[in-house]
JSON list of C-alpha atoms in Angstrom, two decimals:
[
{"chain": "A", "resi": 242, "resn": "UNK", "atom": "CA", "xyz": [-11.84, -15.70, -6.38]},
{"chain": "A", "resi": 243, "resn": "UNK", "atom": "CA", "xyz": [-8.85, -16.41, -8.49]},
{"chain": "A", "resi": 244, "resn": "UNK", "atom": "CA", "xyz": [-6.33, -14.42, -6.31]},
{"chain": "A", "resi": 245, "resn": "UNK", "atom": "CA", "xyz": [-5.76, -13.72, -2.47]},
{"chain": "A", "resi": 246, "resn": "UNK", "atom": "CA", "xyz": [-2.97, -12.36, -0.70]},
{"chain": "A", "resi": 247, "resn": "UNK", "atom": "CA", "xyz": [-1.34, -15.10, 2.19]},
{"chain": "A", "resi": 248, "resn": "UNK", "atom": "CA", "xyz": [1.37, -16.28, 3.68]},
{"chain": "A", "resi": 249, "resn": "UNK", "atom": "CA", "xyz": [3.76, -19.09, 2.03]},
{"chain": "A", "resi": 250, "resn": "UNK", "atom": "CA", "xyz": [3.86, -22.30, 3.15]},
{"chain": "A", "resi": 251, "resn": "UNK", "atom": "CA", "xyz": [5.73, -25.36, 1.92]},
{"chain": "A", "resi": 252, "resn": "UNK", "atom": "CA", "xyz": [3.83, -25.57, -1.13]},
{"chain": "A", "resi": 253, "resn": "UNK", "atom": "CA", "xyz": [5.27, -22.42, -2.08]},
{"chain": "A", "resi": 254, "resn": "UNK", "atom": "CA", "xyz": [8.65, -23.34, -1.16]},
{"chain": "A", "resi": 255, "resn": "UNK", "atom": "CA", "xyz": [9.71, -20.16, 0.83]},
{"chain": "A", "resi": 256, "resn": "UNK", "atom": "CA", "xyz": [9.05, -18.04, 4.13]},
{"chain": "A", "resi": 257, "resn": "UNK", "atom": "CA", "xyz": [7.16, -14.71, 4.06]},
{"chain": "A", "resi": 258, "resn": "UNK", "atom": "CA", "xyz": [4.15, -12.79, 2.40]},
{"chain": "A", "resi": 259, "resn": "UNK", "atom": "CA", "xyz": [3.14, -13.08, -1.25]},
{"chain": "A", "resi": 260, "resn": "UNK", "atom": "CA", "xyz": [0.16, -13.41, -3.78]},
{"chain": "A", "resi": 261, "resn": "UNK", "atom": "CA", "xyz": [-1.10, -16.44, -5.25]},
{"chain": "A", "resi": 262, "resn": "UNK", "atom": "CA", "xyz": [-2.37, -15.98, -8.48]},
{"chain": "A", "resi": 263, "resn": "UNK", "atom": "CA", "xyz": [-5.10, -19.33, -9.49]},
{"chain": "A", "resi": 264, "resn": "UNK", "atom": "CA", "xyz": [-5.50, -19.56, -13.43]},
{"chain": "A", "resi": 265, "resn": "UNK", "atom": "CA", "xyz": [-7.98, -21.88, -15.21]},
{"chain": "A", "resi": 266, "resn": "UNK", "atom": "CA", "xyz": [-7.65, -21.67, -18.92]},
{"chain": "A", "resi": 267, "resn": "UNK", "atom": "CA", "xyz": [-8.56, -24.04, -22.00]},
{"chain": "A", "resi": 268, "resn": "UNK", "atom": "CA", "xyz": [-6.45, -24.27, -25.41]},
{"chain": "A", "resi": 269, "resn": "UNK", "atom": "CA", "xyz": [-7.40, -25.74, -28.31]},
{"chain": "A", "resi": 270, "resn": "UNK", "atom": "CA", "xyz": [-5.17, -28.37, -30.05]},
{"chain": "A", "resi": 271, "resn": "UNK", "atom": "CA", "xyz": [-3.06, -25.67, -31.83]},
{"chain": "A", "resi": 272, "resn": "UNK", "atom": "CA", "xyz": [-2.91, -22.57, -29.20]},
{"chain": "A", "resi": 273, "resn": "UNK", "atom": "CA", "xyz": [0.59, -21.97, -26.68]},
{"chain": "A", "resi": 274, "resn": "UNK", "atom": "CA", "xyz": [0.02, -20.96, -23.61]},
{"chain": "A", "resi": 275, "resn": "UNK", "atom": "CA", "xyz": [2.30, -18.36, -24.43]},
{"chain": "A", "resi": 276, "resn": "UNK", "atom": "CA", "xyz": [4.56, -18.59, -21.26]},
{"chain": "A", "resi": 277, "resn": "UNK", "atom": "CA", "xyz": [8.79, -18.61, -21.96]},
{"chain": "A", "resi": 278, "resn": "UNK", "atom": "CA", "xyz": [9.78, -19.66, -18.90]},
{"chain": "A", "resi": 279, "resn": "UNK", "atom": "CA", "xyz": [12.89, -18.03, -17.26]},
{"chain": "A", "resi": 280, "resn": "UNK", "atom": "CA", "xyz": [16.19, -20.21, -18.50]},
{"chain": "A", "resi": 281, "resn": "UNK", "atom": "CA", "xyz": [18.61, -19.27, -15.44]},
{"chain": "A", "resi": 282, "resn": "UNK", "atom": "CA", "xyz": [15.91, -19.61, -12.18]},
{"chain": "A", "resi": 283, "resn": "UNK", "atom": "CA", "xyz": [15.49, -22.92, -14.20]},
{"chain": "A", "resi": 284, "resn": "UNK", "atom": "CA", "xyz": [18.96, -23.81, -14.34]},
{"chain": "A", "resi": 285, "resn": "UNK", "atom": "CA", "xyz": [19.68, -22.61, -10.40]},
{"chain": "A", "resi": 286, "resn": "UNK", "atom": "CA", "xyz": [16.53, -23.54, -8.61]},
{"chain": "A", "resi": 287, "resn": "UNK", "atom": "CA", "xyz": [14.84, -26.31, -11.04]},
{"chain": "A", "resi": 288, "resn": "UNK", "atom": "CA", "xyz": [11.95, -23.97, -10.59]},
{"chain": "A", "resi": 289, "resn": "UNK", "atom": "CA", "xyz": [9.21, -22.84, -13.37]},
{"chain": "A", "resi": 290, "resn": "UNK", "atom": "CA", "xyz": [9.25, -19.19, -12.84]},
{"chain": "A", "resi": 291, "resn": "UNK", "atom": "CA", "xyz": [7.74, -16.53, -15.47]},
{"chain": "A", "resi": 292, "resn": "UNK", "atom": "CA", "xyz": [10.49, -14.52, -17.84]},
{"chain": "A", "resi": 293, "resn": "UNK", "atom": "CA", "xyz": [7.89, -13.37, -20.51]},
{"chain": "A", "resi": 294, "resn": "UNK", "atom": "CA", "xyz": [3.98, -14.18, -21.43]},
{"chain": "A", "resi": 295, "resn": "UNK", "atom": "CA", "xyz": [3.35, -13.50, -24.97]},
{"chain": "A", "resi": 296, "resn": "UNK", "atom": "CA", "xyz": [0.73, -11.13, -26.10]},
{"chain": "A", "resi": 297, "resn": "UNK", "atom": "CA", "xyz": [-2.20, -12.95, -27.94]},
{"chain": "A", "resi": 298, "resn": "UNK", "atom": "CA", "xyz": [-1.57, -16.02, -26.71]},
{"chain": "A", "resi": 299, "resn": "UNK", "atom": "CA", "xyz": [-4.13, -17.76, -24.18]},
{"chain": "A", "resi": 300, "resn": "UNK", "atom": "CA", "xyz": [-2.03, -17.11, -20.77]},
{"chain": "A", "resi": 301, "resn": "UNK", "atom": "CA", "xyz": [-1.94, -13.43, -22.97]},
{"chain": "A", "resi": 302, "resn": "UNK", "atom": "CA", "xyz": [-5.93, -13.12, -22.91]},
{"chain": "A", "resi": 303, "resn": "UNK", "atom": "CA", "xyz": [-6.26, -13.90, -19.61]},
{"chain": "A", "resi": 304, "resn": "UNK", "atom": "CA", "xyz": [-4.08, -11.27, -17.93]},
{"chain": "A", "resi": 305, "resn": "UNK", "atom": "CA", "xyz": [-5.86, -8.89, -20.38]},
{"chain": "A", "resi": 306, "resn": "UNK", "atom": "CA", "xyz": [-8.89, -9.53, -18.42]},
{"chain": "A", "resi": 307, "resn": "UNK", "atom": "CA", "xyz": [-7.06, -8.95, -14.78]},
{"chain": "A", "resi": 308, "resn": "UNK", "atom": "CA", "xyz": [-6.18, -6.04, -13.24]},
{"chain": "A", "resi": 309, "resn": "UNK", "atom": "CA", "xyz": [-2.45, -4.91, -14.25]},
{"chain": "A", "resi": 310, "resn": "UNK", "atom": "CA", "xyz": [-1.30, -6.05, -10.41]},
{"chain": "A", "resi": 311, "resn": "UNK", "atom": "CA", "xyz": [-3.29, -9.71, -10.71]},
{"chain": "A", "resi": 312, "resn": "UNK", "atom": "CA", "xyz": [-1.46, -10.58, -14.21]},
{"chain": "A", "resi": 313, "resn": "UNK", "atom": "CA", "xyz": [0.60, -13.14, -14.31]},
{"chain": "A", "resi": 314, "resn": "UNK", "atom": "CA", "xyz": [4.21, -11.49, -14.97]},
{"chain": "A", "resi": 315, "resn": "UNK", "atom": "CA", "xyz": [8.23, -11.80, -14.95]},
{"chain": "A", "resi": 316, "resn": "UNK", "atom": "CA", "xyz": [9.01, -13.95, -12.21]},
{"chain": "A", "resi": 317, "resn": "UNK", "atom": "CA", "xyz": [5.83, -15.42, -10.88]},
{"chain": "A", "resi": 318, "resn": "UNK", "atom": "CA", "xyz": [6.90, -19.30, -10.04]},
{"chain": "A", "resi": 319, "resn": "UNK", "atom": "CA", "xyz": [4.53, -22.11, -11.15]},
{"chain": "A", "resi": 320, "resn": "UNK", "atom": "CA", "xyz": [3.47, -23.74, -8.02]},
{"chain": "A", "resi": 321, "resn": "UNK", "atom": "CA", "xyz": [0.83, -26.57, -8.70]},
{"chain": "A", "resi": 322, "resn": "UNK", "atom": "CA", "xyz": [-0.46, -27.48, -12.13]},
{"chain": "A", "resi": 323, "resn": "UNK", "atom": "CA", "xyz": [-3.67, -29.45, -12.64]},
{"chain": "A", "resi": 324, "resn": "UNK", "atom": "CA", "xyz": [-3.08, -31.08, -9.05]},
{"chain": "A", "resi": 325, "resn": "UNK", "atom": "CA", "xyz": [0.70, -31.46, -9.64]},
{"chain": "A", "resi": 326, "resn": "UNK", "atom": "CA", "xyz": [3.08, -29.50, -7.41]},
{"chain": "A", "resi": 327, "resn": "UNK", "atom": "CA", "xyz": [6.87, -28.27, -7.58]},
{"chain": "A", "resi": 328, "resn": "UNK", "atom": "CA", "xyz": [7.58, -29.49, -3.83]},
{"chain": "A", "resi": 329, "resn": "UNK", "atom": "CA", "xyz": [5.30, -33.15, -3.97]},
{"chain": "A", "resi": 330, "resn": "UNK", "atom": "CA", "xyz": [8.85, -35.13, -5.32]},
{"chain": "A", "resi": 331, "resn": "UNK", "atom": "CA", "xyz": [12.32, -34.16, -6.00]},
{"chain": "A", "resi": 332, "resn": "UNK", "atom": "CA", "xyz": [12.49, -31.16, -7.95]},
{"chain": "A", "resi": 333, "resn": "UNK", "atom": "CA", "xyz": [13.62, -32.78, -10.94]},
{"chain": "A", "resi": 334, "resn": "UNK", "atom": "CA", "xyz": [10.91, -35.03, -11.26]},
{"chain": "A", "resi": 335, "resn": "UNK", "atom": "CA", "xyz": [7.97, -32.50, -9.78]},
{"chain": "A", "resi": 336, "resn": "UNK", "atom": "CA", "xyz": [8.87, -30.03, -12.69]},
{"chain": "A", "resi": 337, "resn": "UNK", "atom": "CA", "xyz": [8.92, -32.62, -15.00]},
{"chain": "A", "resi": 338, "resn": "UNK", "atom": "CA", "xyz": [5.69, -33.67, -13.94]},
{"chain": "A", "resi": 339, "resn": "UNK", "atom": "CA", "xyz": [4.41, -30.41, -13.87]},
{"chain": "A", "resi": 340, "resn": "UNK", "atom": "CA", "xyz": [5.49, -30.24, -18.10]},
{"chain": "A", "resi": 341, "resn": "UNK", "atom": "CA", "xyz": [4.10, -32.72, -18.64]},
{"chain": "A", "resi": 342, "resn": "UNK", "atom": "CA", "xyz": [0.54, -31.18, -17.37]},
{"chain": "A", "resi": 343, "resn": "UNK", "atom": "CA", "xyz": [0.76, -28.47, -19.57]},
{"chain": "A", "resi": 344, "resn": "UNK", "atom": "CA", "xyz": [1.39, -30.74, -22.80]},
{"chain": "A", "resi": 345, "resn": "UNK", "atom": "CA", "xyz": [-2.53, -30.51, -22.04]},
{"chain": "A", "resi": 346, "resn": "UNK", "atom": "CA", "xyz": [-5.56, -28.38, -23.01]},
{"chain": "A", "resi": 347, "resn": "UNK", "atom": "CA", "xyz": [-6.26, -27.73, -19.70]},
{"chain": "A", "resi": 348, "resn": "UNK", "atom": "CA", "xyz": [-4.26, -25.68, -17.15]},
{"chain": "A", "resi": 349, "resn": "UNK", "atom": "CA", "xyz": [-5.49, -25.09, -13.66]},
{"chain": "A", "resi": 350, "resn": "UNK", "atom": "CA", "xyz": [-2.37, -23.24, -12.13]},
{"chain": "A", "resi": 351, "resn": "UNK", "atom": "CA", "xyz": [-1.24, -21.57, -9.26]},
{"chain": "A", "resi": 352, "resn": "UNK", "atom": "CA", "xyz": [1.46, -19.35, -9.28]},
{"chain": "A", "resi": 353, "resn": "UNK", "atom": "CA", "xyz": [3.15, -17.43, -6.23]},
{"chain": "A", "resi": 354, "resn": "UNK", "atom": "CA", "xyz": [4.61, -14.17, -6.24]},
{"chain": "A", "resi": 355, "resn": "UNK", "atom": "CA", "xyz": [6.99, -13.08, -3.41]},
{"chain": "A", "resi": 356, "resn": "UNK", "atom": "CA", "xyz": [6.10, -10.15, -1.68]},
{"chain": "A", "resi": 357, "resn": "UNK", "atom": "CA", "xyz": [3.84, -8.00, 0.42]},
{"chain": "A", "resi": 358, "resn": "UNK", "atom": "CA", "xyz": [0.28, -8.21, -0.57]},
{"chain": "A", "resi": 359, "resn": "UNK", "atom": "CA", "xyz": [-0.31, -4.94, 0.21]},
{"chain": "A", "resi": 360, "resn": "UNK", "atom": "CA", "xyz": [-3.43, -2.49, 0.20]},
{"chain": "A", "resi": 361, "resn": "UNK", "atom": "CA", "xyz": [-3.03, -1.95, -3.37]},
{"chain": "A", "resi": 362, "resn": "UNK", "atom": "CA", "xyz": [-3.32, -5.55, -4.16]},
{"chain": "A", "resi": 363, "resn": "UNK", "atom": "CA", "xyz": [-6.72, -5.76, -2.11]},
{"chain": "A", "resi": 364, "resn": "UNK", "atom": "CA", "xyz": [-7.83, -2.54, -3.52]},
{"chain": "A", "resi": 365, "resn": "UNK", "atom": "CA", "xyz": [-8.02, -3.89, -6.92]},
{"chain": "A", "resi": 366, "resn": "UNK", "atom": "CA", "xyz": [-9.75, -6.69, -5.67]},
{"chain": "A", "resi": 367, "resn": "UNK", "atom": "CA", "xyz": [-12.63, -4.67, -4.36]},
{"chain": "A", "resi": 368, "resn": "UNK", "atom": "CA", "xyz": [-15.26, -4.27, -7.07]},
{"chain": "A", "resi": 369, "resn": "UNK", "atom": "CA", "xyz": [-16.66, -0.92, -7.91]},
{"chain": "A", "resi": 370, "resn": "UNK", "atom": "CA", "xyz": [-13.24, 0.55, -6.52]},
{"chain": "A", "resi": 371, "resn": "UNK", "atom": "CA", "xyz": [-11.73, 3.59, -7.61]},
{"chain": "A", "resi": 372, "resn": "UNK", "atom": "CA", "xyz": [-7.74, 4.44, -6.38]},
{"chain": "A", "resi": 373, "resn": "UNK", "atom": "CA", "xyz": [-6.62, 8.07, -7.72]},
{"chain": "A", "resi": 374, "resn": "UNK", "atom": "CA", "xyz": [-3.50, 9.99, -6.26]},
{"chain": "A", "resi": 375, "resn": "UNK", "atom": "CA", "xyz": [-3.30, 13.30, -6.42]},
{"chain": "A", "resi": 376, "resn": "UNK", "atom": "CA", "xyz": [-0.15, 15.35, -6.21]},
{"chain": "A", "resi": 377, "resn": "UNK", "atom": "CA", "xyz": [-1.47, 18.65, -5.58]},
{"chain": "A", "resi": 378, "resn": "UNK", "atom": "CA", "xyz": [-4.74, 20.30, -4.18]},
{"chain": "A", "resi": 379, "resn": "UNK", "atom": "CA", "xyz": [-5.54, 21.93, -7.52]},
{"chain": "A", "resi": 380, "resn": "UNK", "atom": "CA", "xyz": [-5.77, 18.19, -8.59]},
{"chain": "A", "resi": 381, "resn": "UNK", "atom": "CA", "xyz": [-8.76, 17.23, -6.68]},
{"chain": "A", "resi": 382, "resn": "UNK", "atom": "CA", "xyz": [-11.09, 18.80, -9.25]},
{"chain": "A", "resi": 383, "resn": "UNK", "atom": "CA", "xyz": [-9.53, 15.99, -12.13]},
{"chain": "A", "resi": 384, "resn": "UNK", "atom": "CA", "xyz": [-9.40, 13.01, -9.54]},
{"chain": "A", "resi": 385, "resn": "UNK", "atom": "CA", "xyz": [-13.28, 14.00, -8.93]},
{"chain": "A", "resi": 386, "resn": "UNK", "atom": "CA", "xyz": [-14.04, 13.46, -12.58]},
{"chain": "A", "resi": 387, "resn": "UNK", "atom": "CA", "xyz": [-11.81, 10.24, -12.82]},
{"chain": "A", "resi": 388, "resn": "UNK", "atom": "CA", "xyz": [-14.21, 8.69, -10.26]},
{"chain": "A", "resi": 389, "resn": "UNK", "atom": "CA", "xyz": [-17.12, 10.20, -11.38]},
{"chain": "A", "resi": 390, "resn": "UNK", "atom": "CA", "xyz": [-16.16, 8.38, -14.64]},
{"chain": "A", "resi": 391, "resn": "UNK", "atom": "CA", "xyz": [-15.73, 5.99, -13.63]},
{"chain": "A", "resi": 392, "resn": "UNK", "atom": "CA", "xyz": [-18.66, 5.61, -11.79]},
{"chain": "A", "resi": 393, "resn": "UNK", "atom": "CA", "xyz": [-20.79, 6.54, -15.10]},
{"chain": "A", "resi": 394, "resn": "UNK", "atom": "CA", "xyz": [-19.07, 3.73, -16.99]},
{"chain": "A", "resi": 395, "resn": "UNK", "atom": "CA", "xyz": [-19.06, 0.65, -14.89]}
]
């Protein structure tokens, strides 16, 4: 499993809940990973954190295939990179390290997001799962065809 809700610990530099998001892509020679990273948590924290990932690009296709709450997204803080972490030296040096790993053609990331992992997060987790809110009664009859649907096609 490429995700699961925890705790943080030192690795991820804080106190409190969040979700760690694990992400093993290949590029080729040519291809971005198609992460800008965000200029002022850089410039405050010395900390790789998420402003933008760029449709199309590799980082792109894999949140396509993720469920909209597992993509990586604005502010999600690189963590570890190919066995490099932000908190293993000082943090000028780990995130230079950790550029250095993704000058390559393989990234095996983790990336924390702050926050509650909460039963959303583990309901689009479960496979098969269908989550439909209704606002009124006279609803039930469309949230019944959603998950029959749904049902039909997957």
């Amino acid at each position: 499993n490429d995700t699961a809700p925890g705790d943080s610990s030192e690795e991820e530099g804080g106190s409190g809940e969040g979700v760690r998001l694990r992400v093993r892509i290949r590029r080729g020679p040519d291809d971005k990973w198609g992460v800008k990273w965000h200029k002022n948590i850089f410039k405050q924290s010395g900390r790789l954190a998420v402003d933008e990932v760029t449709e199309g690009s590799v980082l792109g296709a894999w949140n396509e295939r993720q469920p909209l709450e597992l993509q990586v997204g604005y502010g999600d803080r690189l963590v570890r990179v190919n066995g490099v972490g932000a908190s293993d030296l000082p943090a000028a040096q780990g995130t230079a390290k950790m550029r250095a790993e993704l000058q390559r053609e393989e990234m095996r990331a983790l990336f924390w997001r702050p926050g509650r992992a909460d039963a959303a997060l583990q309901r689009a987790q479960a496979p098969g799962s269908v989550f439909v809110c209704v606002a009124q009664e006279a609803d039930l009859a469309a949230a019944a065809a959603v998950a029959a649907a749904h049902e039909v096609l997957h």
